[in-house]
Short mmCIF file of C-alpha atoms and ligand atoms in Angstrom, two decimals:
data_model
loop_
_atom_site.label_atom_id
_atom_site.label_comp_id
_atom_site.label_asym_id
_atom_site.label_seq_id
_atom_site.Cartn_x
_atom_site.Cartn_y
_atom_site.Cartn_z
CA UNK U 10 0.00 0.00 0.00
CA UNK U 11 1.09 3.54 -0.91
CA UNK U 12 2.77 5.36 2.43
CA UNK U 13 0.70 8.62 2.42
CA UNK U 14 2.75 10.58 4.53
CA UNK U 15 5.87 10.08 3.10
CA UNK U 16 5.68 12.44 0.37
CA UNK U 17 4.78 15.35 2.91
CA UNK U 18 7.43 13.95 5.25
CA UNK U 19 10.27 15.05 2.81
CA UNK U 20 8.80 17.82 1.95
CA UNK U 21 8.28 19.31 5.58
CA UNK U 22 12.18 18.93 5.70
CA UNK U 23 12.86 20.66 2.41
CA UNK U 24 10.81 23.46 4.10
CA UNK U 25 12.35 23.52 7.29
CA UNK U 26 15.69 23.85 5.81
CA UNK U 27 14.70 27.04 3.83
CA UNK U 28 12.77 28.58 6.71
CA UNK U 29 16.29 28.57 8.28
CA UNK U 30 17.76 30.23 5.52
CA UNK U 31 14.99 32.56 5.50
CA UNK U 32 15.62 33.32 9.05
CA UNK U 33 18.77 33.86 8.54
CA UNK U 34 19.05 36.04 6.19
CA UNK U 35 16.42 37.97 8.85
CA UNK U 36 19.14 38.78 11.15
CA UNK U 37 20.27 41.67 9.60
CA UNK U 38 17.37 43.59 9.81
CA UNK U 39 15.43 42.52 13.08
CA UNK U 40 12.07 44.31 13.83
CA UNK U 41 11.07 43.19 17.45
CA UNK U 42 7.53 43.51 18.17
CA UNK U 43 5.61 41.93 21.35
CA UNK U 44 2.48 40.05 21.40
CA UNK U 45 1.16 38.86 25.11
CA UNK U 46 3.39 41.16 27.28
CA UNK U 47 6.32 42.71 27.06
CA UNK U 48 8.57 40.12 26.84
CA UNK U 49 6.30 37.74 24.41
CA UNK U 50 8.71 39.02 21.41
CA UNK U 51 7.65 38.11 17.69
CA UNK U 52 9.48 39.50 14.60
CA UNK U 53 8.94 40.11 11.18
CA UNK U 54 10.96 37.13 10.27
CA UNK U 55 8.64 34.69 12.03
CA UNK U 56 5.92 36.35 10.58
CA UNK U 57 7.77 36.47 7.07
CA UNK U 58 8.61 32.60 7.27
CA UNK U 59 5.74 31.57 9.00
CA UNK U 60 4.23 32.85 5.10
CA UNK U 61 6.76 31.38 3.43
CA UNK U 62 6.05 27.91 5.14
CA UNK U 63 2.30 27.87 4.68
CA UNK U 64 2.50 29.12 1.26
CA UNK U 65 4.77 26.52 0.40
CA UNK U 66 3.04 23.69 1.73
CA UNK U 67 -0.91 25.04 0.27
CA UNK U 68 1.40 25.25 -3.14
CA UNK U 69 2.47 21.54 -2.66
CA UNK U 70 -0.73 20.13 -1.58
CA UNK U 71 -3.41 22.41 -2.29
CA UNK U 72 -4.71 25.22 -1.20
CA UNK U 73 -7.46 23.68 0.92
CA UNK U 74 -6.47 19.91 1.11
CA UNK U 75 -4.96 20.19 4.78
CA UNK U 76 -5.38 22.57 8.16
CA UNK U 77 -2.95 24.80 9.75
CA UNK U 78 -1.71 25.85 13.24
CA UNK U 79 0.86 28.58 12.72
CA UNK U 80 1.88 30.48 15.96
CA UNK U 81 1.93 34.04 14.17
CA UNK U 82 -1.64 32.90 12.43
CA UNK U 83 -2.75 32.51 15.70
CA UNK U 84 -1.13 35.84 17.13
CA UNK U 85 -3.36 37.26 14.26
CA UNK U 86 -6.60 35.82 15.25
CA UNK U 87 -6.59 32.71 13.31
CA UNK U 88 -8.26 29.76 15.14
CA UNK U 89 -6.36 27.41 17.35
CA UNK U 90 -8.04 24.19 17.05
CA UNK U 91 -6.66 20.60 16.37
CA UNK U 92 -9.86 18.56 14.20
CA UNK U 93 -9.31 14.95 12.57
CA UNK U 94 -8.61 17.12 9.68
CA UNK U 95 -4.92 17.04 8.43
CA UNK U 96 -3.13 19.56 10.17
CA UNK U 97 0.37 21.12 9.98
CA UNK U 98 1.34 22.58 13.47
CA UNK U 99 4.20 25.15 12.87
CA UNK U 100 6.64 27.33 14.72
CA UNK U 101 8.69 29.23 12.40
CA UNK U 102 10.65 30.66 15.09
CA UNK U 103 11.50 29.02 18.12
CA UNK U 104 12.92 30.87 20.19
CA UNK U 105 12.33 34.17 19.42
CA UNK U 106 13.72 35.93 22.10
CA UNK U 107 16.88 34.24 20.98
CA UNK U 108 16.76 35.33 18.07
CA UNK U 109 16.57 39.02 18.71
CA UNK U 110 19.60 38.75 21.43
CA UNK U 111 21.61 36.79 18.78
CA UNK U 112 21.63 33.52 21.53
CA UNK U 113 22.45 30.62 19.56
CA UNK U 114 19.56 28.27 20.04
CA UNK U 115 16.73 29.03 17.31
CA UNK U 116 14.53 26.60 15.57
CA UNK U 117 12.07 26.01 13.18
CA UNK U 118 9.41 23.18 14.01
CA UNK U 119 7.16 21.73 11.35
CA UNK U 120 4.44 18.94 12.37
CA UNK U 121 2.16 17.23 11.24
CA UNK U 122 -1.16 15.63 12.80
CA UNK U 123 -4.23 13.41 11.37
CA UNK U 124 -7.18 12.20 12.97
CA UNK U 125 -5.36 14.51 16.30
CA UNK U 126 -2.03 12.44 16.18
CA UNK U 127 1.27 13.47 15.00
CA UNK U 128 2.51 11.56 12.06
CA UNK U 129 5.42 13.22 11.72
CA UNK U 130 8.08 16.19 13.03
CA UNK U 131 10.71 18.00 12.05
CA UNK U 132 12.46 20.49 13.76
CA UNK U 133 15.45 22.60 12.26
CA UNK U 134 18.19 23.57 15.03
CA UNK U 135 19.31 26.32 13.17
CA UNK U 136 22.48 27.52 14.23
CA UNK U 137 23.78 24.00 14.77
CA UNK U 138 22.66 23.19 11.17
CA UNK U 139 21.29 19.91 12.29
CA UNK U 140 17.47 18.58 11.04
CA UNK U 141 15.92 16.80 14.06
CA UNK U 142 13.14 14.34 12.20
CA UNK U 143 10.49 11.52 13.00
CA UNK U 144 7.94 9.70 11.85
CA UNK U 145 5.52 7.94 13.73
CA UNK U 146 6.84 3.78 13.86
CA UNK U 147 9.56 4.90 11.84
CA UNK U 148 12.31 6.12 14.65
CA UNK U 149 13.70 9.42 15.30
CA UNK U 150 16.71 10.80 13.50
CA UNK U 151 19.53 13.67 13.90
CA UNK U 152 21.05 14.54 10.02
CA UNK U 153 20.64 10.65 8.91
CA UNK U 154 21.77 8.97 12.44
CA UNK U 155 19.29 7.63 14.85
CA UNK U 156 18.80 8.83 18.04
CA UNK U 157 17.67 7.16 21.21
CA UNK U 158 16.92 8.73 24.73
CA UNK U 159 19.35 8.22 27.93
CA UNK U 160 19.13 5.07 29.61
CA UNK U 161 19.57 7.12 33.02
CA UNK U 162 17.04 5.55 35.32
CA UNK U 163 18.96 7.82 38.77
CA UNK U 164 17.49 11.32 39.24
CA UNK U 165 20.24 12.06 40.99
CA UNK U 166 22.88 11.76 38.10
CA UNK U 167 20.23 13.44 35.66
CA UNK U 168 20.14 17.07 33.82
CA UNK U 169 16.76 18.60 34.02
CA UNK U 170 15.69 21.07 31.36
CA UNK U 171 12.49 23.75 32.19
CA UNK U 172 11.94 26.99 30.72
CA UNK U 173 10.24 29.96 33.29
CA UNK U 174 8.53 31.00 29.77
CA UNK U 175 6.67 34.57 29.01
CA UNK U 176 4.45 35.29 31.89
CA UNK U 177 6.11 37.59 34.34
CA UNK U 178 3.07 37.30 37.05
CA UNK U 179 4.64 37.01 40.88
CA UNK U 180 2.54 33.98 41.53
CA UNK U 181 3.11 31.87 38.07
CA UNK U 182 7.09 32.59 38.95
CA UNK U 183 6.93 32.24 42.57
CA UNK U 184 5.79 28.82 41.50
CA UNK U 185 8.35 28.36 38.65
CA UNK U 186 11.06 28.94 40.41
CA UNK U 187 9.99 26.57 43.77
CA UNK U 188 9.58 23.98 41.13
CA UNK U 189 13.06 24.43 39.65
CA UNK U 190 15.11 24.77 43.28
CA UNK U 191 12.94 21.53 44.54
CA UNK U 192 14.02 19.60 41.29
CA UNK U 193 17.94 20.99 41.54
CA UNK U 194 18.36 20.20 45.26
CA UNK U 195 16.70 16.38 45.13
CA UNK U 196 19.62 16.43 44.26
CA UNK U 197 20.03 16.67 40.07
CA UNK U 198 23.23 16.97 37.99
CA UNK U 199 21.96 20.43 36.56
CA UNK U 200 19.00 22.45 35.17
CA UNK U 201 19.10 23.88 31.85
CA UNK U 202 17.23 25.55 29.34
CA UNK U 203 18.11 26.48 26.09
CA UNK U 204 14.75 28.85 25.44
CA UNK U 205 13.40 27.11 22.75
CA UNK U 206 11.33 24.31 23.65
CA UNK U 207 11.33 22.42 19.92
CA UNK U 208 15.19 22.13 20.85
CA UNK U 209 14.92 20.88 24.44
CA UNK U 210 12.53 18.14 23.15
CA UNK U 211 15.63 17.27 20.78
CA UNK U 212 18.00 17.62 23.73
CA UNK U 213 15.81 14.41 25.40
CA UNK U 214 15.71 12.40 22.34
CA UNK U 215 19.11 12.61 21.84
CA UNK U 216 20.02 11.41 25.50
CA UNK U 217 21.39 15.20 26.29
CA UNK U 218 19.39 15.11 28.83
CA UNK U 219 16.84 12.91 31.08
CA UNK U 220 13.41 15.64 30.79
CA UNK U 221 12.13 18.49 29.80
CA UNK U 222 8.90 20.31 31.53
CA UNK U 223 7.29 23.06 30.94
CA UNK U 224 3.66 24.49 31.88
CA UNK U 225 2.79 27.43 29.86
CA UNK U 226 3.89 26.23 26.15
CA UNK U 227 2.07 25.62 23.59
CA UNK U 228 1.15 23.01 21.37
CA UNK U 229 3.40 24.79 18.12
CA UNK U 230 6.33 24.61 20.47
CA UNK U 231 6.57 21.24 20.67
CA UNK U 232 4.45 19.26 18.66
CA UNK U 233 7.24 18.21 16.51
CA UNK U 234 9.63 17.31 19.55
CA UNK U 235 6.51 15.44 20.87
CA UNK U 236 7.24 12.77 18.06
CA UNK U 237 10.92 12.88 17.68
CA UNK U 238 10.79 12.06 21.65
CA UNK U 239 8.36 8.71 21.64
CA UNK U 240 10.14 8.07 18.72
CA UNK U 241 13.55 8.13 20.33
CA UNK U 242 12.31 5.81 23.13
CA UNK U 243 10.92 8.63 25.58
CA UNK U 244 7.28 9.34 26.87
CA UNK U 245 5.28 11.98 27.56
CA UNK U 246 2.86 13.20 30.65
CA UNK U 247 0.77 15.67 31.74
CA UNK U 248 2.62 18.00 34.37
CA UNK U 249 0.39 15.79 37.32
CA UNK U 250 1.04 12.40 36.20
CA UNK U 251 -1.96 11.81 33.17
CA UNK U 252 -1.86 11.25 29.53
CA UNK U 253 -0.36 13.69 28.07
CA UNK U 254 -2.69 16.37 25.99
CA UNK U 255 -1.28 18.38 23.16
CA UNK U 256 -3.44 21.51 23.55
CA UNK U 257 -3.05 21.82 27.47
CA UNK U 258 -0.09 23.54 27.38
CA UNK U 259 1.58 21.81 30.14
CA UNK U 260 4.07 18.97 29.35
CA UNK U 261 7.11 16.73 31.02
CA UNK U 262 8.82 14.69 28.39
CA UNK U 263 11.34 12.05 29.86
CA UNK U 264 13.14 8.96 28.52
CA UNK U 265 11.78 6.73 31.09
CA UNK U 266 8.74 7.00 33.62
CA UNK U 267 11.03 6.92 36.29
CA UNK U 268 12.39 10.29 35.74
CA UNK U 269 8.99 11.60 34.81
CA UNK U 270 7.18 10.92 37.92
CA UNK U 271 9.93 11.46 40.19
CA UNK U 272 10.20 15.39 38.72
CA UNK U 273 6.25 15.70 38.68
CA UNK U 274 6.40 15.20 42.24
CA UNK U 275 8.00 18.35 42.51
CA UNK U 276 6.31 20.36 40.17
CA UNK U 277 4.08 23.29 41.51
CA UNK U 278 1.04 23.42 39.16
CA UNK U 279 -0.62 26.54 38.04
CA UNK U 280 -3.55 27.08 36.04
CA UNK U 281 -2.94 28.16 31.74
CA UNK U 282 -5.53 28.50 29.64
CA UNK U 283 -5.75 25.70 26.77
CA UNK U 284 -4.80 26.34 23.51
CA UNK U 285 -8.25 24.96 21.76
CA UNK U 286 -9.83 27.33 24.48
CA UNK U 287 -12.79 29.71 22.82
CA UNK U 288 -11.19 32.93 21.94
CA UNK U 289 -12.13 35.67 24.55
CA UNK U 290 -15.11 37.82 23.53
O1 LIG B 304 10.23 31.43 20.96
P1 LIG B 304 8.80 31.06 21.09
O2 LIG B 304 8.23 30.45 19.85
O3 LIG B 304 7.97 32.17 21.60
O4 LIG B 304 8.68 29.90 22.22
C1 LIG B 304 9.48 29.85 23.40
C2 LIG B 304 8.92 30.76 24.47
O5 LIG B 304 8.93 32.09 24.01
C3 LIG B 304 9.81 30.65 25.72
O6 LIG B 304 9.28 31.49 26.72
C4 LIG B 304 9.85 29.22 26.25
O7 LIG B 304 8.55 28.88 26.66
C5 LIG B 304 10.31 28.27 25.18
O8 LIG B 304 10.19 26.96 25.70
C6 LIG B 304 9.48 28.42 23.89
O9 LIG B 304 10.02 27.59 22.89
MG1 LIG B 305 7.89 28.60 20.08
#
């Protein structure tokens, strides 16, 4: 039987590829704009490649053939909800802030859903120059080498990554940062970030390191990495121990269920409105 997905699968990369080049090439002229506060940054790159992406792939496959998710479409008022429908999910920038500072971790994340499942992800580090890529049964790659998660099952000889993300309220930190010091002094190797999430997912399917949590992301951020991890040999939860849910936007990917419920039992919960939620009158 003809593999549907393949097709699309090889194209996403092709994309990905020149959204980095497009990005690039953005660097020398960098308009910084902010969307939920002031320290939500978006640029006209991301809205430039976002453009590019979408374009690209409605040119490929038709204009009305498959759904989008694009973060900057969404910034815009463009609906945020994941149907059976074929749908690409797409961050052309992640890691925007980043980007503007010139900190070298920026990606572009490309994925791609049916019937509410990923079937595929790619995500782009940029400045490394390395394409980050999986398909669902089909493993998870770095370049053309497979990757695989860390077989670390001590939390004690682990490196965490979590991100404190955009919101700057006193009682969403006050909470991120109790979660972090609880997590550092159980005691853990480290704590990282690298401020893009589609990067940190990487980082755990390539063994880098054991997890990556974060409540407050959303579902362009790392619905790519969300394949390339299971695909590597990792999992993923809800922040209190459940199935993970893609529009939530609260996540802890691990490489083994060990490490994932031994950091959930640390982490201080706080509410986030969904991503699928009904746009505010
Ligand atoms: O760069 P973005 O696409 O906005 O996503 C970032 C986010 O801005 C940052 O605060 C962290 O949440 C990262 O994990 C996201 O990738
Ligand atoms: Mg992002």
């Amino acid at each position: 039987m003809e593999d549907p997905w393949q097709k699309a699968y090889d194209f996403a990369v092709a994309v990905a590829r020149k959204a980095g080049e497009i990005r690039k090439a953005g660097e020398s002229e960098i308009r910084v704009m902010t969307k939920s506060s002031t320290v939500d940054l978006v640029t006209k790159t991301d809205e430039r490649v976002e453009k590019i992406i979408i374009s690209s792939l409605k040119e490929e496959f038709g204009e009305d053939a498959h759904c989008f998710i694009g973060e900057e479409s969404v910034a815009k008022g463009e609906p945020c909800v994941l149907s059976d429908k074929p749908t690409w999910i797409i961050d052309p920038v992640d890691g925007t802030t980043n980007f503007v500072h010139g900190f070298p971790f920026v990606a572009v994340s490309i994925a791609f859903a049916v019937n509410k499942e990923v079937e595929f992800g790619v995500v782009y580090s940029c400045l490394e120059d390395k394409m980050y890529k999986a398909r669902k049964g089909k493993g998870a790659f770095c370049d053309d080498e497979p990757i695989q998660v860390s077989d670390m099952k001590d939390i004690n000889k682990s490196i965490i990554i979590s991100e404190h993300g955009t919101d700057r309220s006193p009682e969403k930190v006050t909470k991120i940062f109790s979660t972090m010091q609880k997590i550092l002094c159980i005691p853990v190797h480290g704590l990282r970030g690298s401020g893009t999430a589609a990067t940190n997912m990487c980082l755990v399917a390539t063994g880098a390191v054991e997890a990556f949590f974060e409540i407050g992301i959303h579902c362009w951020d790392i619905a790519a990495g969300v394949i390339i991890v299971k695909e590597a040999g990792g999992i993923l939860l809800d922040v209190d121990g459940g199935p993970f849910d893609l529009m939530s936007r609260r996540m802890v990917s691990a490489n083994n269920e060990l490490i994932a419920k031994r950091i959930i039992k640390e982490i201080e919960i706080f509410p986030v409105g969904r991503d699928d939620a009904p746009a505010e009158k």
